[in-house]
């Protein structure tokens, strides 16, 4: 669509000087931009202004003013100042060509005459002191408002807006039909349900090697088993054939045959009186309890014999676990109660050894036989 430019008024205001033959270099240019259907153009446009020596000449006078941006008002009217070199005006007539952005140059060209400037310059030179200036006249009344321009074209469609909030959840739909029976590893027998695979309760991956793997607490009748500690609560009535997570007792023989000792100082006894126990293999999972089983007698009445059980850790620290004495000349076996080993030795150790030593009150001495250390493991 081509645009048309109607020039409303052209006024030349600024002079370079008041000497003879002075030529203006600033031109105040006003115009109005409308489209072919007489709709005012209100958006900024670039306009090129070029001077020519004739209405139809092809050679411009000097350099043009390219892409001067103008800002029309709501009526399409704009105003701009053109800055041409003063040498372009030598008294001859000039023609101004106007070309709006996107259109070809408008015709006809607007004529600019230099006669008024030459007349003013001659008059000014004939007066001494120049032309006196009169007072500025009052501002004239504002002109009437022009008619409202036509409605502009519809703009392009905007981008898609943001997604709105999620709507309210709809009601539950009707229950669908019952599907066909599935397959199962369970067998429904007479009064019993059986399976040949490992069963997991509370876990989707039963441990290998266990027919039943329960992740959680278990209640059987009035008794219960707590999963976090593995402890059993209840009197166990009505239960049989149940094996709890507890390692079997370990018996560490210390002296398995009769041995005589008669030294008043503590002396290591027997060829098997020192035994090692790897604590680290059990301490993270079990509480370890100890019981000392021993046989001791004196060889002379009222002369006591004594034996001690030591623990020795990896740093060769000795701790006396038990010290016992004979109770008579008769042969007999004695045993200490179960006690927590960690408490007896004063904390956890990576590895410990047990050792038996004996002494007596007289040279008659005593005898030791059948001594053992018993260890019991209880799940934490």
XYZ file of N, CA and C in Angstrom, residues 169-173:
15
model
N -10.486 -31.886 40.810
C -10.467 -33.302 40.450
C -11.888 -33.832 40.276
N -12.090 -34.520 39.208
C -13.423 -35.061 38.952
C -13.746 -36.235 39.852
N -14.962 -36.634 39.852
C -15.410 -37.749 40.682
C -14.853 -39.083 40.213
N -14.888 -40.077 41.099
C -14.391 -41.413 40.769
C -15.359 -42.086 39.793
N -14.800 -42.648 38.761
C -15.623 -43.306 37.766
C -16.184 -44.633 38.264
